[in-house]
CSV table of C-alpha atoms and ligand atoms in Angstrom, one decimal:
chain,number,residue,atom,x,y,z
A,1,MET,CA,-16.1,-1.7,12.8
A,2,ARG,CA,-17.3,-4.0,15.6
A,3,TYR,CA,-17.0,-7.8,15.8
A,4,GLY,CA,-18.2,-10.5,18.1
A,5,GLN,CA,-18.9,-9.4,21.6
A,6,ASP,CA,-18.8,-5.7,20.6
A,7,LEU,CA,-21.7,-6.0,18.2
A,8,ARG,CA,-24.8,-4.1,19.4
A,9,LEU,CA,-27.7,-6.4,18.9
A,10,LEU,CA,-31.3,-5.9,20.0
A,11,ILE,CA,-33.7,-8.9,20.2
A,12,VAL,CA,-37.3,-7.9,20.3
A,13,GLY,CA,-39.3,-10.7,22.0
A,14,GLY,CA,-38.1,-13.1,24.6
A,15,GLY,CA,-40.1,-16.1,23.5
A,16,ILE,CA,-38.8,-19.3,22.0
A,17,ALA,CA,-37.0,-17.8,19.1
A,18,GLY,CA,-35.7,-14.8,21.0
A,19,LEU,CA,-34.3,-16.9,23.9
A,20,THR,CA,-32.8,-19.5,21.5
A,21,LEU,CA,-31.1,-16.7,19.6
A,22,ALA,CA,-29.8,-15.1,22.7
A,23,ALA,CA,-28.5,-18.4,24.0
A,24,ALA,CA,-26.8,-19.3,20.7
A,25,LEU,CA,-25.2,-15.9,20.5
A,26,GLU,CA,-24.0,-16.1,24.1
A,27,GLN,CA,-22.5,-19.5,23.3
A,28,ARG,CA,-20.4,-17.7,20.7
A,29,GLY,CA,-19.3,-15.0,23.0
A,30,ILE,CA,-21.8,-12.4,21.7
A,31,GLY,CA,-24.2,-10.4,23.9
A,32,ALA,CA,-27.5,-8.8,23.0
A,33,GLU,CA,-30.3,-6.8,24.7
A,34,ILE,CA,-33.6,-8.6,24.9
A,35,VAL,CA,-36.9,-6.7,25.3
A,36,GLU,CA,-40.1,-8.5,26.1
A,37,ARG,CA,-43.5,-6.9,25.9
A,38,ALA,CA,-45.0,-9.1,28.6
A,39,HIS,CA,-44.4,-8.2,32.3
A,40,GLY,CA,-43.3,-11.7,33.1
A,41,TYR,CA,-43.6,-15.2,31.6
A,42,GLY,CA,-46.3,-16.5,33.9
A,43,GLY,CA,-46.6,-20.0,32.3
A,44,VAL,CA,-48.2,-18.9,29.0
A,45,GLY,CA,-48.9,-21.7,26.5
A,46,TYR,CA,-49.6,-25.4,26.2
A,47,ALA,CA,-47.8,-28.6,25.2
A,48,LEU,CA,-45.5,-28.2,22.2
A,49,SER,CA,-44.0,-31.0,20.2
A,50,LEU,CA,-40.3,-30.6,19.6
A,51,TRP,CA,-38.9,-32.4,16.5
A,52,PRO,CA,-35.4,-33.9,16.2
A,53,ALA,CA,-33.8,-30.9,14.4
A,54,GLY,CA,-35.1,-28.4,17.0
A,55,LEU,CA,-34.2,-30.7,19.8
A,56,ASN,CA,-30.6,-31.1,18.5
A,57,VAL,CA,-30.2,-27.3,18.6
A,58,LEU,CA,-31.4,-27.3,22.2
A,59,ASN,CA,-29.0,-30.2,23.0
A,60,SER,CA,-26.1,-28.2,21.5
A,61,LEU,CA,-27.0,-25.3,23.8
A,62,GLY,CA,-26.3,-27.7,26.7
A,63,LEU,CA,-29.9,-28.3,27.6
A,64,ARG,CA,-30.2,-32.0,27.0
A,65,ALA,CA,-30.2,-33.1,30.6
A,66,HIS,CA,-32.4,-30.2,31.7
A,67,LEU,CA,-35.0,-31.0,29.0
A,68,ALA,CA,-35.0,-34.7,29.7
A,69,GLY,CA,-36.6,-34.0,33.1
A,70,LEU,CA,-39.2,-31.6,31.7
A,71,GLY,CA,-40.6,-33.4,28.7
A,72,VAL,CA,-42.4,-36.6,27.6
A,73,ARG,CA,-41.2,-38.9,24.9
A,74,PRO,CA,-44.4,-40.1,23.2
A,75,ASP,CA,-45.2,-43.8,22.7
A,76,MET,CA,-48.1,-44.3,20.3
A,77,TYR,CA,-50.0,-42.1,17.9
A,78,GLN,CA,-53.6,-42.9,17.4
A,79,ALA,CA,-56.2,-41.3,15.2
A,80,ILE,CA,-59.9,-42.3,15.6
A,81,ASP,CA,-63.1,-41.1,13.9
A,82,GLN,CA,-65.9,-39.4,15.9
A,83,ARG,CA,-67.5,-42.8,16.6
A,84,GLY,CA,-64.3,-44.0,18.2
A,85,ARG,CA,-63.2,-46.3,15.4
A,86,THR,CA,-59.4,-46.4,14.7
A,87,LEU,CA,-58.3,-44.7,11.6
A,88,LEU,CA,-54.5,-45.0,12.1
A,89,GLU,CA,-52.0,-46.1,14.7
A,90,ALA,CA,-48.3,-45.7,14.6
A,91,ASN,CA,-45.4,-46.2,17.1
A,92,PHE,CA,-43.1,-43.2,17.6
A,93,GLY,CA,-40.3,-45.6,18.6
A,94,SER,CA,-39.4,-46.6,15.0
A,95,PHE,CA,-39.4,-42.9,14.2
A,96,ALA,CA,-37.0,-42.0,17.0
A,97,SER,CA,-34.5,-44.8,16.0
A,98,GLN,CA,-34.4,-43.4,12.5
A,99,TYR,CA,-34.3,-39.7,13.0
A,100,GLY,CA,-33.8,-38.9,16.7
A,101,ASP,CA,-36.2,-38.2,19.6
A,102,ASN,CA,-39.2,-36.1,19.4
A,103,PHE,CA,-40.6,-34.7,22.6
A,104,TYR,CA,-43.6,-33.0,24.2
A,105,ILE,CA,-43.0,-30.2,26.6
A,106,SER,CA,-45.1,-27.4,28.0
A,107,ARG,CA,-44.2,-24.0,26.5
A,108,ALA,CA,-43.5,-22.7,30.0
A,109,SER,CA,-41.0,-25.5,30.7
A,110,LEU,CA,-39.3,-24.8,27.4
A,111,VAL,CA,-39.0,-21.1,28.2
A,112,ASP,CA,-37.6,-21.9,31.6
A,113,ALA,CA,-35.0,-24.2,30.1
A,114,LEU,CA,-34.0,-21.6,27.6
A,115,ARG,CA,-33.7,-18.9,30.2
A,116,ALA,CA,-31.3,-21.1,32.1
A,117,ALA,CA,-29.0,-21.0,29.0
A,118,VAL,CA,-29.1,-17.1,28.8
A,119,SER,CA,-27.3,-15.0,31.4
A,120,ILE,CA,-28.4,-11.6,30.0
A,121,PRO,CA,-31.5,-10.3,31.7
A,122,VAL,CA,-34.8,-10.0,29.8
A,123,ALA,CA,-36.2,-6.4,30.0
A,124,PHE,CA,-39.9,-7.1,30.7
A,125,GLY,CA,-42.7,-4.7,29.9
A,126,ARG,CA,-40.5,-3.2,27.1
A,127,SER,CA,-41.3,-3.0,23.4
A,128,ILE,CA,-40.4,-0.9,20.4
A,129,THR,CA,-42.4,1.8,18.8
A,130,HIS,CA,-40.2,3.1,16.1
A,131,LEU,CA,-37.3,1.9,13.9
A,132,HIS,CA,-35.1,4.0,11.6
A,133,GLN,CA,-32.2,2.6,9.6
A,134,ALA,CA,-29.6,5.1,8.5
A,135,GLY,CA,-26.0,4.3,7.5
A,136,ASP,CA,-24.7,1.5,9.6
A,137,THR,CA,-27.1,2.0,12.5
A,138,VAL,CA,-30.7,1.2,13.4
A,139,ALA,CA,-32.2,3.8,15.7
A,140,VAL,CA,-34.9,2.4,18.0
A,141,THR,CA,-37.5,4.2,20.2
A,142,PHE,CA,-38.9,2.1,23.0
A,143,ASN,CA,-42.4,2.3,24.5
A,144,ASP,CA,-41.2,4.3,27.5
A,145,GLY,CA,-39.8,7.0,25.1
A,146,SER,CA,-36.1,6.0,25.6
A,147,THR,CA,-34.0,5.4,22.5
A,148,GLY,CA,-31.0,3.2,21.5
A,149,GLU,CA,-28.7,2.6,18.5
A,150,TYR,CA,-27.9,-0.9,17.3
A,151,ASP,CA,-26.0,-2.7,14.6
A,152,ALA,CA,-29.0,-5.0,14.0
A,153,VAL,CA,-32.5,-5.5,15.3
A,154,LEU,CA,-33.8,-9.0,15.4
A,155,GLY,CA,-37.6,-9.3,15.5
A,156,ALA,CA,-38.5,-12.4,17.5
A,157,ASP,CA,-41.9,-11.0,18.5
A,158,GLY,CA,-44.2,-13.8,17.3
A,159,LEU,CA,-47.2,-14.0,15.0
A,160,GLY,CA,-48.4,-10.4,15.6
A,161,SER,CA,-44.8,-9.0,15.2
A,162,GLU,CA,-44.5,-5.2,15.7
A,163,THR,CA,-41.0,-5.4,14.2
A,164,ARG,CA,-42.5,-6.8,11.0
A,165,ARG,CA,-45.2,-4.1,11.0
A,166,LEU,CA,-42.6,-1.3,11.5
A,167,VAL,CA,-40.4,-2.6,8.7
A,168,PHE,CA,-42.8,-4.1,6.1
A,169,GLY,CA,-46.2,-2.5,7.1
A,170,ASP,CA,-49.4,-4.3,7.7
A,171,LEU,CA,-49.2,-7.5,5.8
A,172,PRO,CA,-52.2,-9.8,5.6
A,173,PHE,CA,-52.3,-13.2,7.3
A,174,ALA,CA,-53.5,-16.2,5.4
A,175,TRP,CA,-56.7,-17.7,7.0
A,176,HIS,CA,-57.4,-21.4,6.5
A,177,GLY,CA,-61.1,-21.8,7.3
A,178,VAL,CA,-60.6,-23.2,10.8
A,179,THR,CA,-60.7,-21.8,14.3
A,180,GLY,CA,-59.2,-23.4,17.4
A,181,TRP,CA,-59.0,-23.6,21.2
A,182,ALA,CA,-56.2,-25.0,23.4
A,183,PHE,CA,-56.5,-25.9,27.1
A,184,TRP,CA,-55.1,-28.2,29.7
A,185,THR,CA,-57.2,-31.3,30.6
A,186,ASN,CA,-57.2,-34.1,33.2
A,187,ILE,CA,-57.9,-36.8,30.6
A,188,ASP,CA,-55.5,-39.8,31.0
A,189,ILE,CA,-53.7,-40.5,27.7
A,190,GLY,CA,-50.5,-41.8,29.3
A,191,ARG,CA,-47.6,-41.0,26.9
A,192,ASP,CA,-49.7,-41.3,23.8
A,193,THR,CA,-51.0,-38.8,21.3
A,194,ARG,CA,-54.6,-39.2,20.4
A,195,GLU,CA,-56.5,-37.4,17.7
A,196,VAL,CA,-60.3,-37.5,17.0
A,197,TYR,CA,-61.4,-36.5,13.5
A,198,GLY,CA,-65.1,-35.6,12.8
A,199,ARG,CA,-67.0,-33.6,10.2
A,200,GLY,CA,-65.1,-30.3,10.1
A,201,LEU,CA,-64.2,-31.0,13.7
A,202,TYR,CA,-61.0,-32.1,15.4
A,203,MET,CA,-59.8,-32.8,19.0
A,204,GLY,CA,-56.1,-33.6,19.7
A,205,PHE,CA,-54.7,-34.7,23.0
A,206,PHE,CA,-51.0,-34.3,23.6
A,207,PRO,CA,-49.0,-35.4,26.6
A,208,SER,CA,-46.7,-33.2,28.8
A,209,ARG,CA,-45.3,-33.6,32.3
A,210,GLY,CA,-48.2,-33.3,34.7
A,211,ARG,CA,-51.2,-33.0,32.4
A,212,PRO,CA,-52.1,-33.4,28.8
A,213,CYS,CA,-53.4,-30.6,26.7
A,214,CYS,CA,-56.4,-30.6,24.4
A,215,PHE,CA,-56.4,-28.8,21.1
A,216,ALA,CA,-59.9,-28.5,19.6
A,217,ALA,CA,-60.5,-27.1,16.1
A,218,ALA,CA,-63.6,-26.5,13.9
A,219,ALA,CA,-64.3,-25.4,10.4
A,220,SER,CA,-65.7,-21.9,10.9
A,221,PRO,CA,-66.3,-18.5,9.5
A,222,ARG,CA,-63.4,-16.1,10.1
A,223,SER,CA,-63.3,-14.3,13.5
A,224,ALA,CA,-66.3,-16.2,14.9
A,225,THR,CA,-67.1,-14.8,18.4
A,226,ASP,CA,-65.9,-16.8,21.4
A,227,ASP,CA,-67.5,-15.8,24.7
A,228,PRO,CA,-65.9,-17.7,27.7
A,229,ALA,CA,-69.3,-17.6,29.5
A,230,THR,CA,-71.0,-19.7,26.8
A,231,ARG,CA,-67.9,-21.4,25.3
A,232,ARG,CA,-68.4,-24.7,27.1
A,233,ALA,CA,-72.0,-25.1,26.0
A,234,HIS,CA,-71.1,-24.0,22.5
A,235,LEU,CA,-68.3,-26.6,22.2
A,236,GLU,CA,-70.3,-29.3,23.9
A,237,SER,CA,-73.0,-28.8,21.3
A,238,LEU,CA,-70.4,-28.5,18.4
A,239,PHE,CA,-68.6,-31.7,19.5
A,240,SER,CA,-71.8,-33.6,20.6
A,241,SER,CA,-71.0,-36.4,18.1
A,242,PHE,CA,-67.6,-37.1,19.7
A,243,PRO,CA,-66.9,-39.9,22.1
A,244,ASP,CA,-67.8,-39.1,25.8
A,245,TRP,CA,-64.2,-39.4,27.0
A,246,ALA,CA,-63.2,-36.7,24.5
A,247,ARG,CA,-66.1,-34.4,25.3
A,248,SER,CA,-65.4,-34.6,29.0
A,249,ALA,CA,-62.2,-32.6,28.3
A,250,LEU,CA,-64.4,-29.6,27.6
A,251,ALA,CA,-65.1,-29.3,31.3
A,252,THR,CA,-61.8,-27.3,31.5
A,253,CYS,CA,-62.3,-25.0,28.5
A,254,THR,CA,-64.2,-22.3,30.5
A,255,ASP,CA,-61.1,-20.4,31.7
A,256,PRO,CA,-61.2,-17.0,30.0
A,257,SER,CA,-57.4,-17.1,29.4
A,258,ILE,CA,-57.4,-20.3,27.2
A,259,TRP,CA,-56.0,-19.9,23.7
A,260,HIS,CA,-58.6,-19.3,21.0
A,261,ASP,CA,-57.9,-18.0,17.6
A,262,ASP,CA,-58.4,-18.6,13.9
A,263,PHE,CA,-55.8,-20.7,12.1
A,264,LEU,CA,-53.6,-18.1,10.5
A,265,ASP,CA,-50.2,-18.1,9.0
A,266,ILE,CA,-48.1,-15.7,7.0
A,267,ARG,CA,-45.5,-16.1,4.2
A,268,LEU,CA,-43.4,-13.0,3.7
A,269,PRO,CA,-41.7,-12.1,0.5
A,270,ARG,CA,-38.6,-11.2,2.6
A,271,TRP,CA,-37.6,-11.8,6.2
A,272,THR,CA,-34.9,-9.2,6.3
A,273,GLN,CA,-34.5,-5.5,5.3
A,274,GLY,CA,-31.1,-4.0,5.7
A,275,ARG,CA,-30.1,-4.4,9.4
A,276,VAL,CA,-33.4,-5.8,10.6
A,277,ALA,CA,-34.3,-9.5,10.5
A,278,LEU,CA,-37.3,-11.4,11.6
A,279,VAL,CA,-37.1,-14.9,13.2
A,280,GLY,CA,-39.5,-17.5,14.4
A,281,ASP,CA,-43.3,-16.8,14.0
A,282,ALA,CA,-42.5,-13.2,13.2
A,283,ALA,CA,-40.9,-14.4,9.9
A,284,HIS,CA,-42.7,-17.7,9.3
A,285,ALA,CA,-45.7,-18.5,11.4
A,286,ILE,CA,-46.8,-22.0,10.7
A,287,LEU,CA,-50.3,-23.4,11.2
A,288,PRO,CA,-50.7,-25.4,14.4
A,289,SER,CA,-51.8,-28.4,12.3
A,290,ALA,CA,-48.2,-29.4,11.8
A,291,GLY,CA,-47.1,-28.9,15.4
A,292,VAL,CA,-43.7,-27.7,14.2
A,293,GLY,CA,-43.6,-23.9,14.7
A,294,ALA,CA,-41.5,-24.0,17.8
A,295,SER,CA,-38.9,-26.3,16.3
A,296,LEU,CA,-38.6,-24.2,13.2
A,297,ALA,CA,-38.3,-21.1,15.3
A,298,ILE,CA,-35.5,-22.7,17.3
A,299,GLU,CA,-33.7,-23.8,14.1
A,300,SER,CA,-34.0,-20.4,12.5
A,301,ALA,CA,-32.7,-18.6,15.6
A,302,TYR,CA,-29.7,-20.9,15.6
A,303,VAL,CA,-28.8,-20.2,12.0
A,304,LEU,CA,-29.3,-16.5,12.5
A,305,ALA,CA,-26.9,-16.6,15.5
A,306,ASP,CA,-24.4,-18.6,13.4
A,307,GLU,CA,-24.4,-16.0,10.6
A,308,LEU,CA,-24.1,-13.1,13.1
A,309,SER,CA,-21.2,-14.7,14.8
A,310,ARG,CA,-19.2,-14.8,11.6
A,311,THR,CA,-19.6,-11.2,10.5
A,312,SER,CA,-18.7,-7.6,11.4
A,313,SER,CA,-21.0,-4.7,12.0
A,314,ILE,CA,-20.4,-3.5,8.5
A,315,ARG,CA,-21.4,-6.7,6.8
A,316,ILE,CA,-24.5,-7.4,8.9
A,317,PRO,CA,-27.0,-6.9,6.0
A,318,GLU,CA,-25.2,-9.6,4.0
A,319,ALA,CA,-25.2,-11.9,7.0
A,320,LEU,CA,-28.9,-11.5,7.5
A,321,LEU,CA,-29.5,-12.3,3.8
A,322,ARG,CA,-27.4,-15.4,4.2
A,323,TYR,CA,-29.5,-16.4,7.2
A,324,GLU,CA,-32.7,-16.1,5.1
A,325,HIS,CA,-31.2,-17.9,2.2
A,326,ARG,CA,-30.1,-20.9,4.4
A,327,ARG,CA,-33.6,-21.2,5.9
A,328,ARG,CA,-36.0,-20.3,3.2
A,329,ALA,CA,-36.5,-23.6,1.3
A,330,ARG,CA,-36.9,-25.7,4.4
A,331,VAL,CA,-39.3,-23.3,6.1
A,332,ASP,CA,-41.4,-22.7,3.0
A,333,GLY,CA,-41.6,-26.4,2.4
A,334,VAL,CA,-42.8,-27.2,5.9
A,335,GLN,CA,-45.2,-24.3,5.8
A,336,SER,CA,-46.7,-25.7,2.6
A,337,GLN,CA,-47.0,-29.1,4.3
A,338,SER,CA,-48.8,-27.6,7.3
A,339,ARG,CA,-51.3,-26.1,4.8
A,340,GLN,CA,-51.8,-29.4,3.0
A,341,LEU,CA,-52.6,-31.1,6.4
A,342,MET,CA,-55.7,-28.9,6.7
A,343,TRP,CA,-57.5,-31.5,4.5
A,344,MET,CA,-57.6,-33.7,7.5
A,345,ILE,CA,-59.6,-31.1,9.6
A,346,ARG,CA,-61.6,-29.0,7.2
A,347,PRO,CA,-63.9,-31.5,5.3
A,348,ARG,CA,-67.5,-31.3,6.4
A,349,ASN,CA,-69.6,-33.0,3.8
A,350,PRO,CA,-70.1,-36.7,4.3
A,351,LEU,CA,-68.5,-37.8,1.1
A,352,ALA,CA,-65.3,-35.8,1.7
A,353,VAL,CA,-65.2,-37.1,5.3
A,354,GLY,CA,-65.7,-40.6,4.1
A,355,ILE,CA,-62.8,-40.2,1.6
A,356,ARG,CA,-60.5,-38.7,4.3
A,357,ASN,CA,-61.3,-41.6,6.7
A,358,ALA,CA,-60.8,-44.2,4.0
A,359,VAL,CA,-57.4,-42.7,3.1
A,360,MET,CA,-56.4,-42.6,6.8
A,361,ARG,CA,-57.4,-46.2,7.3
A,362,ALA,CA,-55.5,-47.3,4.1
A,363,VAL,CA,-52.3,-45.6,5.0
A,364,SER,CA,-49.7,-47.9,6.6
A,365,PRO,CA,-47.9,-46.6,9.8
A,366,ALA,CA,-44.7,-46.5,7.8
A,367,ARG,CA,-46.3,-44.4,5.0
A,368,PHE,CA,-47.8,-42.1,7.6
A,369,LEU,CA,-44.5,-41.5,9.4
A,370,SER,CA,-42.8,-41.0,6.0
A,371,MET,CA,-45.1,-37.9,5.5
A,372,PHE,CA,-42.9,-36.3,8.2
A,373,GLU,CA,-39.6,-37.1,6.5
A,374,PRO,CA,-39.2,-33.6,4.9
A,375,LEU,CA,-39.3,-32.3,8.5
A,376,MET,CA,-36.6,-34.8,9.6
A,377,ASP,CA,-34.4,-35.1,6.7
A,378,SER,CA,-33.4,-31.7,5.4
A,379,ALA,CA,-30.5,-29.9,7.0
A,380,ILE,CA,-31.1,-26.8,9.0
B,401,FAD,C1,-52.5,-23.7,20.0
B,401,FAD,C2,-51.1,-23.8,19.4
B,401,FAD,C3,-50.4,-25.0,19.5
B,401,FAD,C4,-49.2,-25.1,19.0
B,401,FAD,N1,-48.5,-26.3,19.1
B,401,FAD,C5,-47.3,-26.4,18.6
B,401,FAD,C6,-46.6,-27.7,18.7
B,401,FAD,O1,-47.1,-28.7,19.2
B,401,FAD,N2,-45.3,-27.7,18.3
B,401,FAD,C7,-44.7,-26.6,17.8
B,401,FAD,O2,-43.5,-26.7,17.4
B,401,FAD,N3,-45.3,-25.4,17.7
B,401,FAD,C8,-46.6,-25.3,18.1
B,401,FAD,N4,-47.2,-24.1,18.0
B,401,FAD,C9,-46.5,-23.0,17.4
B,401,FAD,C10,-45.5,-22.4,18.4
B,401,FAD,O3,-46.1,-22.0,19.6
B,401,FAD,C11,-44.9,-21.1,17.8
B,401,FAD,O4,-44.4,-21.5,16.5
B,401,FAD,C12,-43.7,-20.7,18.6
B,401,FAD,O5,-44.1,-20.3,19.9
B,401,FAD,C13,-42.9,-19.5,17.9
B,401,FAD,O6,-42.0,-19.0,18.7
B,401,FAD,P1,-41.6,-17.4,18.7
B,401,FAD,O7,-40.6,-17.2,19.7
B,401,FAD,O8,-41.4,-17.1,17.2
B,401,FAD,O9,-43.0,-16.7,19.1
B,401,FAD,P2,-43.6,-16.7,20.6
B,401,FAD,O10,-43.4,-18.0,21.3
B,401,FAD,O11,-45.0,-16.3,20.3
B,401,FAD,O12,-42.8,-15.6,21.3
B,401,FAD,C14,-42.9,-14.2,20.9
B,401,FAD,C15,-42.5,-13.4,22.1
B,401,FAD,O13,-42.5,-12.0,21.8
B,401,FAD,C16,-43.2,-11.2,22.7
B,401,FAD,N5,-43.6,-10.0,22.0
B,401,FAD,C17,-44.7,-9.9,21.2
B,401,FAD,N6,-44.8,-8.7,20.7
B,401,FAD,C18,-43.8,-8.0,21.3
B,401,FAD,C19,-43.3,-6.6,21.1
B,401,FAD,N7,-43.9,-5.8,20.3
B,401,FAD,N8,-42.2,-6.3,21.8
B,401,FAD,C20,-41.5,-7.2,22.6
B,401,FAD,N9,-41.9,-8.4,22.8
B,401,FAD,C21,-43.0,-8.8,22.1
B,401,FAD,C22,-44.3,-12.1,23.2
B,401,FAD,O14,-44.8,-11.7,24.5
B,401,FAD,C23,-43.5,-13.5,23.3
B,401,FAD,O15,-42.9,-13.7,24.5
B,401,FAD,C24,-48.5,-24.0,18.5
B,401,FAD,C25,-49.1,-22.7,18.4
B,401,FAD,C26,-50.4,-22.6,18.9
B,401,FAD,C27,-51.1,-21.3,18.8
């Protein structure tokens, strides 16, 4: 039987959940191997919002001072319609005094900060191709043909998780009628968050150190083609009714490497099977509409580390079930909320758009901020 630092743990995926898990395990004197499919981090990703619960976990990993220099505390939230008329304004300050800070940070900076909290090396260019659970061991085959034996395998390999596929098979993603693009821009929004709502169209501008990021979304058929050569013209025509300042952001959307995908999420019947557990987007991908997937990934990774630190190799399957049990209600609730928020982006017909705009105008800032209370209030 093995305990603590002698546990043999494999983390698949060195992203936000994988690195948080490794850091939290290390804080408890437990090591792990981390394999990461990419050949390096290379600054992938855009601005992420971090919510108080996720930020508190990062603070407890000793990253408070480090993060303070990397992120932006937002001032104002403003939603406008496509003609530039204000729908809603709220001040993040009151929010912070009630629940704690929220924070915008580029994914690359967050990954750098997390790496500073992990001393074990990340094995880049490495992935898993086969998993077999027998007795108290998980036998793993890697992409280079080498093998290993572990007490637990922790799949932190994101939305398209191979660990999930190897354990549960090909499970369908839920599609939500919208496709999106994310890219960096040079638009000056200061420390504010600004969102523009049109007819089945949305553009959001989010601050981060250096430059803001734009997140554009459109009601669309599933898997619509997106050719980088014609993307700018396509988006300029799609968003032609939007204010000029917002459309000017599209000048930077031509880079072939920008993020473009359908809005997908997944809700699994189970996150664990025996000695394998999924964490972060691999277990509970959340729609970008809520801007909360990274925080939930951080929270889940921390709880998983907590359960693993209080068990022995023999009792790992029970520890993994306890992890899922502790997280499930909160994560499912937030995921449901992220699905409900799609009513703000999807409506196309003028009546539905008019109702949405009227509702947004009628909502007081306090009522608007209270919509986020389930995210703030429930314990992790
Ligand atoms: C456009 C967009 C905007 C978003 N905005 C926000 C936001 O504002 N706030 C927020 O909280 N969340 C946001 N999210 C969601 C957030 O990015 C994710 O929820 C978060 O990154 C999940 O972390 P993760 O570690 O589970 O997955 P990831 O960050 O995707 O990390 C997975 C890692 O696993 C690696 N990997 C993949 N497959 C394998 C494999 N087979 N073997 C080994 N390694 C593998 C990947 O290379 C990657 O490094 C946004 C998402 C998108 C797409």
